[in-house]
Coordinates of C-alpha atoms in Angstrom, one line a residue:
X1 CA 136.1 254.3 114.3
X2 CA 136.4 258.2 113.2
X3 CA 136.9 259.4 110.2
X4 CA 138.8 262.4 108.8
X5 CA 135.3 264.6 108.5
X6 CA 134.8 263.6 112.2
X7 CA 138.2 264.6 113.7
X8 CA 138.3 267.8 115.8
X9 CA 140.7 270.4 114.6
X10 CA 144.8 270.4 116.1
X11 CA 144.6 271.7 119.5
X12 CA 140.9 270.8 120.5
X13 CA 140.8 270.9 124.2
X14 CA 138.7 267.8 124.7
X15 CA 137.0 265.2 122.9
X16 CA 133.0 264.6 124.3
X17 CA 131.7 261.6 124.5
X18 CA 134.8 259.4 123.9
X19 CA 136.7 256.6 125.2
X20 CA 140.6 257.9 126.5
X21 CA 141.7 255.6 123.5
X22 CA 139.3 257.1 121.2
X23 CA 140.6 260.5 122.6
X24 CA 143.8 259.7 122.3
X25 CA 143.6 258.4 118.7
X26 CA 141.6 261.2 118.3
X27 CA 144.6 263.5 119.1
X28 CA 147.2 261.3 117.3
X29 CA 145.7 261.7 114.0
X30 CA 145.1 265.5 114.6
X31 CA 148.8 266.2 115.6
X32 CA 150.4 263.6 113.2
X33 CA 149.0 265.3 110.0
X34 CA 149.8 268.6 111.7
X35 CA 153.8 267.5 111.6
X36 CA 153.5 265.0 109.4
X37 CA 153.8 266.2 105.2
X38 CA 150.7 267.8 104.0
X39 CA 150.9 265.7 100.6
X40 CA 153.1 262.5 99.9
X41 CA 156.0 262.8 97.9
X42 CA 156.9 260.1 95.3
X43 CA 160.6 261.0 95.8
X44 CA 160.3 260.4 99.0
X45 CA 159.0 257.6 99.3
X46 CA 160.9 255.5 95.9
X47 CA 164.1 256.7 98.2
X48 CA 162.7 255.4 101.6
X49 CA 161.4 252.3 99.7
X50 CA 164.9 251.7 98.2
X51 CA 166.0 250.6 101.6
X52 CA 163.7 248.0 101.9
X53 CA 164.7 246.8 98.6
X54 CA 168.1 246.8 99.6
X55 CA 167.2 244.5 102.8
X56 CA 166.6 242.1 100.8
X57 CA 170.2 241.6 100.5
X58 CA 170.0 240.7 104.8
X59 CA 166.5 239.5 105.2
X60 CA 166.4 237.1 101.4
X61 CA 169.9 236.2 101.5
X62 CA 171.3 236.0 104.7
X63 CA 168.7 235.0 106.4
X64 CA 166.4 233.0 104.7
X65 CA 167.4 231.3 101.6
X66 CA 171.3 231.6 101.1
X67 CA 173.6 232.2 104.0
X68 CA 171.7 230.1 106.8
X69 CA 170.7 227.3 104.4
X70 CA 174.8 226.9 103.6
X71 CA 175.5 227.2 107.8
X72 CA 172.9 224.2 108.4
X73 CA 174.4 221.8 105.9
X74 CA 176.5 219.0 106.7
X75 CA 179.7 220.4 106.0
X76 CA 178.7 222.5 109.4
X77 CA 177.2 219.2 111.4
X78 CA 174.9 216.8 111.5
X79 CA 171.3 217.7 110.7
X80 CA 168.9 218.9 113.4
X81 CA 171.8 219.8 115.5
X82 CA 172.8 222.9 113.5
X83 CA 169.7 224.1 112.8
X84 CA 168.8 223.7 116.5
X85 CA 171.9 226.0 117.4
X86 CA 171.0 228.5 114.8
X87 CA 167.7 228.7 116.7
X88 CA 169.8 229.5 119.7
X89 CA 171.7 231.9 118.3
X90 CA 168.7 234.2 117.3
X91 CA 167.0 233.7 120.1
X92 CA 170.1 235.1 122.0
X93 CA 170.3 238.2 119.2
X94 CA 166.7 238.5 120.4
X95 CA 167.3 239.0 123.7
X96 CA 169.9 241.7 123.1
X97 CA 167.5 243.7 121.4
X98 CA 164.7 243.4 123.7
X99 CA 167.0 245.1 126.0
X100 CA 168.3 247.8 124.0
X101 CA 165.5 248.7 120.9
X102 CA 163.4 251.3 122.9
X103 CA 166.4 253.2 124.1
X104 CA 168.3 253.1 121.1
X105 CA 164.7 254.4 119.4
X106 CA 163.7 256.9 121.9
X107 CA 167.3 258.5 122.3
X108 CA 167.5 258.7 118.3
X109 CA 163.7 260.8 118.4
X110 CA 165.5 263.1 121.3
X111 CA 168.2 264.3 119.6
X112 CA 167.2 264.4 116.5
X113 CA 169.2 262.0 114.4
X114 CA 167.0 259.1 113.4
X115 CA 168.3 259.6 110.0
X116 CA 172.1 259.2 111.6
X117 CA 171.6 256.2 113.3
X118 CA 169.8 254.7 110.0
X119 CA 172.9 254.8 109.1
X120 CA 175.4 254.0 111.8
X121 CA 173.3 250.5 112.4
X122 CA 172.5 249.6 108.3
X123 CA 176.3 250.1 107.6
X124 CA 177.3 247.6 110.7
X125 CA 175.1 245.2 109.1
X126 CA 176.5 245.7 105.5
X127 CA 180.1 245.1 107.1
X128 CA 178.6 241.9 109.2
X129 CA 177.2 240.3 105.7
X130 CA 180.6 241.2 103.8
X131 CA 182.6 239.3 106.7
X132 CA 180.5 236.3 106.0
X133 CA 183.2 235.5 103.4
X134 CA 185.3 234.2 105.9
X135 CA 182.8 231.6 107.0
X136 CA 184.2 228.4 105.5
X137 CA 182.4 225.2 105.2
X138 CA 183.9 223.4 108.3
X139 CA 182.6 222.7 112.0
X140 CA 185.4 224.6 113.1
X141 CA 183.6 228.2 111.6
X142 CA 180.0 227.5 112.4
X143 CA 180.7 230.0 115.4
X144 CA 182.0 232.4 113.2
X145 CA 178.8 231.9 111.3
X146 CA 176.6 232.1 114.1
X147 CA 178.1 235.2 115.5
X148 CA 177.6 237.0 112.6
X149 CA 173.9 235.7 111.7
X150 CA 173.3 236.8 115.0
X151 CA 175.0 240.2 115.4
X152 CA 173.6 241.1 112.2
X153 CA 170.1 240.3 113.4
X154 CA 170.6 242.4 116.1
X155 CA 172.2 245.6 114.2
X156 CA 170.0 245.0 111.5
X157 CA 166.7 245.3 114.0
X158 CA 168.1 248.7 115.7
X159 CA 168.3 250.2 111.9
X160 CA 164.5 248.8 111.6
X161 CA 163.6 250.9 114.6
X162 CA 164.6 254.3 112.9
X163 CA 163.7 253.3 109.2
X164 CA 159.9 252.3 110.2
X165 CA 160.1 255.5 112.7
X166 CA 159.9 257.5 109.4
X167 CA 156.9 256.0 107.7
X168 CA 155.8 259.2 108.9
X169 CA 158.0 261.3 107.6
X170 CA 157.3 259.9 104.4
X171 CA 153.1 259.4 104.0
X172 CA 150.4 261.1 105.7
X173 CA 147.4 259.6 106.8
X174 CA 145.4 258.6 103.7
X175 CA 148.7 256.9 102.5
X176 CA 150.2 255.5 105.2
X177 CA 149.0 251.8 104.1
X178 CA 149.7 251.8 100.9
X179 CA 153.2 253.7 101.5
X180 CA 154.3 250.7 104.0
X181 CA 152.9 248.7 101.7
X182 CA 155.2 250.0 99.2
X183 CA 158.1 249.5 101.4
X184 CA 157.6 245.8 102.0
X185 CA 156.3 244.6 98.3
X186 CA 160.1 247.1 97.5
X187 CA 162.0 244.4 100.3
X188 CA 160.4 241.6 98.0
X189 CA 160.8 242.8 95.1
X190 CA 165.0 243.5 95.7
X191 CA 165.0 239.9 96.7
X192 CA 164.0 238.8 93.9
X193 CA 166.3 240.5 91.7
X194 CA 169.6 240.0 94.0
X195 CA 168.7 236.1 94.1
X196 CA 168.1 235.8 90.5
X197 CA 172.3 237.4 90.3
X198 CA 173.3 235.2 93.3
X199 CA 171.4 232.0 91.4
X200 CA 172.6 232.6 87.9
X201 CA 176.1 234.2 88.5
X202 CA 177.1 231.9 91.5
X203 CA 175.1 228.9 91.6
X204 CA 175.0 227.9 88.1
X205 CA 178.2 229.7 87.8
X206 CA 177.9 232.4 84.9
X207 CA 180.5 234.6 87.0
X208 CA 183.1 231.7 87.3
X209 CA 183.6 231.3 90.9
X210 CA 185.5 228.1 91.4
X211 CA 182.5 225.3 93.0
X212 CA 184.9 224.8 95.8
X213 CA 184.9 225.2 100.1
X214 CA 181.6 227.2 99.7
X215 CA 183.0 229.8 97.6
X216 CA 179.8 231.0 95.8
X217 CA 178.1 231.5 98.7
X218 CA 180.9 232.8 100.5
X219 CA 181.5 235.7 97.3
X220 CA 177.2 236.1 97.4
X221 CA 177.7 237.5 100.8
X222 CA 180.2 240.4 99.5
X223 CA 178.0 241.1 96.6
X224 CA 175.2 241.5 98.9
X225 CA 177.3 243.3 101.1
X226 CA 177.3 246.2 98.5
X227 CA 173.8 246.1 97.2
X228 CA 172.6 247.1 100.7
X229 CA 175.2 249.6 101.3
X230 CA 174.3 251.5 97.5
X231 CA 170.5 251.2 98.0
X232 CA 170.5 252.6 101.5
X233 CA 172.1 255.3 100.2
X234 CA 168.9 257.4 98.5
X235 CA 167.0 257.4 101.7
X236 CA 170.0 259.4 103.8
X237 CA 169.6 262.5 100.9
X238 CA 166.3 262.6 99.4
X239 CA 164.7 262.9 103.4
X240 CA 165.3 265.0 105.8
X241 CA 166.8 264.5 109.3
X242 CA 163.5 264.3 111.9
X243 CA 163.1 267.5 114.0
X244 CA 159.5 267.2 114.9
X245 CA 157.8 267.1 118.3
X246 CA 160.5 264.2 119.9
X247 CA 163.7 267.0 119.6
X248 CA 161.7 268.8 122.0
X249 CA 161.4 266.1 124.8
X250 CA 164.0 266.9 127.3
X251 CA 167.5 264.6 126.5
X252 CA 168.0 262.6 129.4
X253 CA 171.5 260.1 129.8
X254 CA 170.8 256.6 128.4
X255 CA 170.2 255.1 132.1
X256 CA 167.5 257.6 132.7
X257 CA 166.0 256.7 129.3
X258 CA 164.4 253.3 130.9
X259 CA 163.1 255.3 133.5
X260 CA 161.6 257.3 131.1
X261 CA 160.3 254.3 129.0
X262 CA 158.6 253.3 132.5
X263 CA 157.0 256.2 132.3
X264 CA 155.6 256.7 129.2
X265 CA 154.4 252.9 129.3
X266 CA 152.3 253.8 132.0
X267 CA 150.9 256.6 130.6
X268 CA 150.5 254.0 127.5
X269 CA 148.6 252.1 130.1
X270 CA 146.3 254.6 131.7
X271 CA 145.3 256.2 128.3
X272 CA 145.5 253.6 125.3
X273 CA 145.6 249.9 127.2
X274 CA 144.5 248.5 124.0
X275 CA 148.0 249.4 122.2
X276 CA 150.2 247.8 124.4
X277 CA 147.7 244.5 123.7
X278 CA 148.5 245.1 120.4
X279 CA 152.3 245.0 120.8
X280 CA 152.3 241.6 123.4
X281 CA 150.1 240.3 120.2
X282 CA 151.8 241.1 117.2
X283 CA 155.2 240.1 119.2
X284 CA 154.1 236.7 119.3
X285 CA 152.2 236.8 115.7
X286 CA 155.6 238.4 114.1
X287 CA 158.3 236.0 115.3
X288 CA 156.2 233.4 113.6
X289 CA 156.3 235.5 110.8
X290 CA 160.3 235.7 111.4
X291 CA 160.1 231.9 111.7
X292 CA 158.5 231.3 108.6
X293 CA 161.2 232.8 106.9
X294 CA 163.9 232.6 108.9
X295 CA 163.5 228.7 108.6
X296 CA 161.9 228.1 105.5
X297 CA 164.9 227.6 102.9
X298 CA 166.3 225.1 106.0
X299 CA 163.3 223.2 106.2
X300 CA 163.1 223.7 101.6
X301 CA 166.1 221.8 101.6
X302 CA 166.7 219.3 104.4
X303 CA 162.8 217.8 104.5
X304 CA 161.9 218.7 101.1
X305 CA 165.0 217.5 99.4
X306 CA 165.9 221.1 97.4
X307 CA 169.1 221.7 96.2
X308 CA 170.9 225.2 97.0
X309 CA 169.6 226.0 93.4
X310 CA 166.3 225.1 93.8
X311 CA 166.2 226.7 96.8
X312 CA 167.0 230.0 95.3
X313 CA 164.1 229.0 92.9
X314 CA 162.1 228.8 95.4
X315 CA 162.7 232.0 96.7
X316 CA 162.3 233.8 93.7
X317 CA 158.7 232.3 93.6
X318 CA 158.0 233.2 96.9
X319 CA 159.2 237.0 96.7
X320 CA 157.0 237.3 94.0
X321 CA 153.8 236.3 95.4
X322 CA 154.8 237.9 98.8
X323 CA 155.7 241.1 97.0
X324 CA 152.5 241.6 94.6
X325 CA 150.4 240.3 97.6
X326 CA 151.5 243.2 99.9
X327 CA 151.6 246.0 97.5
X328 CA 148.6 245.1 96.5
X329 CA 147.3 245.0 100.3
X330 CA 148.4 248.0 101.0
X331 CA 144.8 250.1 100.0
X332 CA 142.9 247.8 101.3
X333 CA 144.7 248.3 104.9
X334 CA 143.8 252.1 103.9
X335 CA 140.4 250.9 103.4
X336 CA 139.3 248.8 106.1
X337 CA 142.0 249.3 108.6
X338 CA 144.8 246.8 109.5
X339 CA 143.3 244.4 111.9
X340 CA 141.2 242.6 109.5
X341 CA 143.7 242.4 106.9
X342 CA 146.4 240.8 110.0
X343 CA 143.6 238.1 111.2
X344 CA 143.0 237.0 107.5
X345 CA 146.6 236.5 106.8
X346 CA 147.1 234.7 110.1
X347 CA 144.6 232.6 109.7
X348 CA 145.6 232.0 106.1
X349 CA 149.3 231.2 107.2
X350 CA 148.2 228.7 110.1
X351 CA 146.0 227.0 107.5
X352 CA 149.4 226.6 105.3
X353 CA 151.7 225.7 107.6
X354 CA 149.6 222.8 108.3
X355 CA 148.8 221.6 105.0
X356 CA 152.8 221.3 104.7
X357 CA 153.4 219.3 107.9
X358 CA 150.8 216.7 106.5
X359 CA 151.1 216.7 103.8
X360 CA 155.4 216.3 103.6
X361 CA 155.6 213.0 102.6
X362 CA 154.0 214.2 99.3
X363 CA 157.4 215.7 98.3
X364 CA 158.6 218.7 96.8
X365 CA 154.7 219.6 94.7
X366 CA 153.7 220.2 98.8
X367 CA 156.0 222.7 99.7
X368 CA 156.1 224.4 96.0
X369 CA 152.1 225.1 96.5
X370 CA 151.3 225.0 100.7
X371 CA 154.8 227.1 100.9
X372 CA 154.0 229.6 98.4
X373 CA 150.5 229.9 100.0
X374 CA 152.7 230.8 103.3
X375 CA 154.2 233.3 101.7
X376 CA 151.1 235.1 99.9
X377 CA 150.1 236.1 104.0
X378 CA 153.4 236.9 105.3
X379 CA 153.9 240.3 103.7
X380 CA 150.5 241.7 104.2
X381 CA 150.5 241.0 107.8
X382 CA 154.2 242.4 108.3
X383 CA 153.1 245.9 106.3
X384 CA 149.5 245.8 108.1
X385 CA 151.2 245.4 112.0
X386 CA 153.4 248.3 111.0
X387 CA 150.3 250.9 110.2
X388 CA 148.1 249.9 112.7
X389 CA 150.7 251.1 115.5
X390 CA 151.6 254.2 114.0
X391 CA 148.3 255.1 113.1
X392 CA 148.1 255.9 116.9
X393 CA 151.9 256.9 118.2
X394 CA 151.9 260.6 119.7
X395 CA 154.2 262.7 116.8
X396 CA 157.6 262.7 118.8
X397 CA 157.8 259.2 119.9
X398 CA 157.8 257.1 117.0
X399 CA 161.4 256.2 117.2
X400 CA 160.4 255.3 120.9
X401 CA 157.4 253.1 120.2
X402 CA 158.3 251.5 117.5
X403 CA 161.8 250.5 119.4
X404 CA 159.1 249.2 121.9
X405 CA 157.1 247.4 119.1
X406 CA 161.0 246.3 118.2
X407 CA 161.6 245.1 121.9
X408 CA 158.0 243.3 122.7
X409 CA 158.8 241.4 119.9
X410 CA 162.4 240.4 120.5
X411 CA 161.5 239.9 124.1
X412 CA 159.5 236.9 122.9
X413 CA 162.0 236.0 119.7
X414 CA 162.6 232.8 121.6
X415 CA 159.7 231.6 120.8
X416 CA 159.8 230.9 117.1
X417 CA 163.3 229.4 117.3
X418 CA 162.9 227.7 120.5
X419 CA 159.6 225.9 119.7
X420 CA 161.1 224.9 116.3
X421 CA 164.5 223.8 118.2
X422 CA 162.2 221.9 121.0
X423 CA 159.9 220.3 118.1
X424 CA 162.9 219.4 115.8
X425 CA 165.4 218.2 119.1
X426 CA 162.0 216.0 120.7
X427 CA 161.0 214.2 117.0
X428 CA 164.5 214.1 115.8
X429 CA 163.0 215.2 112.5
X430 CA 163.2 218.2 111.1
X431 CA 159.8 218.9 109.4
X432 CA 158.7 218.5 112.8
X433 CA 160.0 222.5 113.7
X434 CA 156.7 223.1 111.3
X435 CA 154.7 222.9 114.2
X436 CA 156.2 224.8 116.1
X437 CA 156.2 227.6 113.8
X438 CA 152.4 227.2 113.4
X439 CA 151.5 227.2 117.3
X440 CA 153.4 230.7 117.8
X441 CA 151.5 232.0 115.0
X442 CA 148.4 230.4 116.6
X443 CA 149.1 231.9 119.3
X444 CA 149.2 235.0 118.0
X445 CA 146.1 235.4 116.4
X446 CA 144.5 234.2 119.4
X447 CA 145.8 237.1 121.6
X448 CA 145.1 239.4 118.4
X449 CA 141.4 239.1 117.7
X450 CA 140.2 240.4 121.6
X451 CA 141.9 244.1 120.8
X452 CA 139.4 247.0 120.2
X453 CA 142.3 250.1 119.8
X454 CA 141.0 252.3 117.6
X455 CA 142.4 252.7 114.2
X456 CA 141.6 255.7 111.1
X457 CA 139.8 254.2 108.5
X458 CA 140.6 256.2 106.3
X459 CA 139.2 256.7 102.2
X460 CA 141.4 256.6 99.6

């Protein structure tokens, strides 16, 4: 590990006595604080962190505790055979953006507009989740459903690519923990406050919608619709459009660009092999993390017995604990680096996710306690696998990585969903998807704790 008296000064020539990853970290760090602000700006960051919080409106909503609870309930099919094809679905949004994320990414550091396509992509997504209101409870619109759970997934994760591509526009590196930190407590945080409107306005009905062909739900989606369009907003004026180091990389057509992703993943390979360990690990370790979400207010309500209203309870609970957990986080990953702080979370959410497959039959106390346990780990491990890579991208190519760090993981998005369709289709019970969820975090960890890439520890 080096630390910031121990770095060599921009533009050293060579680094003595060093491993090529320790060199190249080496020169990572130097270059990044060289482009990179030289202090962080509160402005800045509120308005990058705004975005996250208005996320919430896809990630809490849409695709945890709202929108995909009302697709998998009867009035869509019987259960386990809904939620099985909503496990298809994703994994065939994964798929798409395995294929496409880097490109997208790299192409966007080329010419400069990482802040444009932000945009383009978040304001797809918004228009996705307001066409949701057209998604009537009947079997005849679960496709309608599906399509748009699934398109929105894969907008949604190209708009990722550029947003986490300006952590480092946005924090240097003393900050950069506690900045992503920030970002994800800020997602948690929104969630809370759009599902206590969508609880108390729709659900219990303060805002009079009629009770009638899903029509709370189907209104929620429009209202969430608009809270991600205003709070994405702040971030496209208070920072600037990127013209670092990446403008300067030749532009190439968008065929070429996969031969140039060949390329620099072999230079990956030849000069920093312990990075793309890192990304086939936290590929598998983050779709559990998707799963645990993505799957959690389904298994809330048809194992556990929750109402839509309690499920939005629920959620509220767990965006709290999440949030607090990874704000809180955040230092520490500036402290002690992000590795330890990913393998205690992992561990902690195998652990959990275990407790609540045996321990179902002990009702809704299990899930209120094990599940909010879950959810204490997920955060910090999200914000934690997004410093420790770009810690150590070369300035110029974070759009690029992190569309690879996009594309590792959706190349293995199956996983989550599949195991979790495979467990629930094989048992013909639903809690059963549990385990599944648990073995790709397992997994995970597993391929985690044999990486050595080097990583700033850095003091606050």
């Amino acid at each position: 590990m080096t630390s910031p008296e121990s770095r060599p000064p921009a533009g050293a020539p060579e680094f003595t006595g060093v491993t090529p990853t320790d060199a190249m970290a080496a020169a990572v760090a130097a270059a990044a604080q060289a482009e990179g602000p030289e202090r962080t700006s509160r402005r800045a960051v509120l308005a990058w962190g705004l975005w996250d919080w208005g996320s919430a409106a896809f990630n809490a909503v849409v695709t945890t505790f709202v929108f995909t609870v009302y697709l998998t309930s009867s009035s869509f099919g019987p259960a386990g055979t809904v939620e099985a094809q909503l496990g298809w679905a994703l994994a065939a949004a994964g798929l798409l953006i395995a294929l496409l994320a880097p490109i997208t990414g790299q192409r966007s550091d080329t010419s400069g507009r990482r802040k444009l396509w932000l945009a383009v992509n978040t304001y797809i997504v918004v228009g996705m989740t307001a066409a949701m209101v057209f998604v009537a409870p009947d079997p005849g619109y679960l496709w309608l459903g599906l399509l748009l759970v699934a398109a929105g997934n894969v907008f949604f994760e190209f708009a990722g690519v550029n947003y986490n591509a300006m952590l480092s526009q946005v924090s240097t590196p003393r900050s950069i923990g506690r900045v992503s930190g920030f970002g994800w407590g800020m997602g948690y945080v929104g969630g809370i406050v759009l599902l206590l409107i969508v609880y108390f306005g729709f659900i219990q009905g303060l805002f009079g919608v009629p009770d009638e062909d899903g029509w709370p739900v189907r209104i929620a989606m429009v209202v969430s619709a608009v809270w991600f369009g205003l709070f994405a907003l702040p971030v496209l004026f208070a920072v600037p459009e990127y013209r670092g180091a990446g403008v300067k990389r030749e532009k190439v057509s968008f065929f070429a660009s996969y031969a140039r992703l060949g390329r620099d993943i072999a230079r990956l390979w030849r000069e920093s092999r312990p990075t793309l360990w890192f990304l086939l690990a936290s590929a598998v370790f983050r779709d559990g993390l998707a799963g645990v979400f993505t799957f959690g207010g389904v298994l809330a309500a048809s194992v556990f017995g929750f109402s839509a209203g309690e499920v939005i309870i629920f959620a509220i609970a767990a965006n709290v604990v999440a949030g607090v957990s990874t704000i809180a986080v955040g230092a520490l990953d500036d402290r002690l680096g992000a590795k330890p702080v990913i393998v205690a979370a992992l561990i902690g959410l195998v652990i959990s996710g275990l407790l609540v497959f045996f321990l179902h039959d002990g009702g809704q106390i299990v899930f209120w306690t094990a599940g909010l346990a879950l959810c204490l780990f997920v955060g910090p491990a999200q914000s934690a696998s997004r410093t420790f890579l770009a810690r150590i991208i070369p300035p110029g190519r974070e759009g690029e990585v992190f569309g690879l760090y996009a594309t590792t993981g959706r190349a293995v998005s199956f996983l989550a969903p599949m195991m979790f369709a495979v467990f629930v289709g094989v048992s013909g019970e639903a809690y059963y998807g549990i385990l599944g969820i648990v073995l790709v975090l397992l997994v995970g960890l597993l391929l985690l704790l044999p990486v050595r890439a080097t990583q700033q520890k850095l003091s606050a």
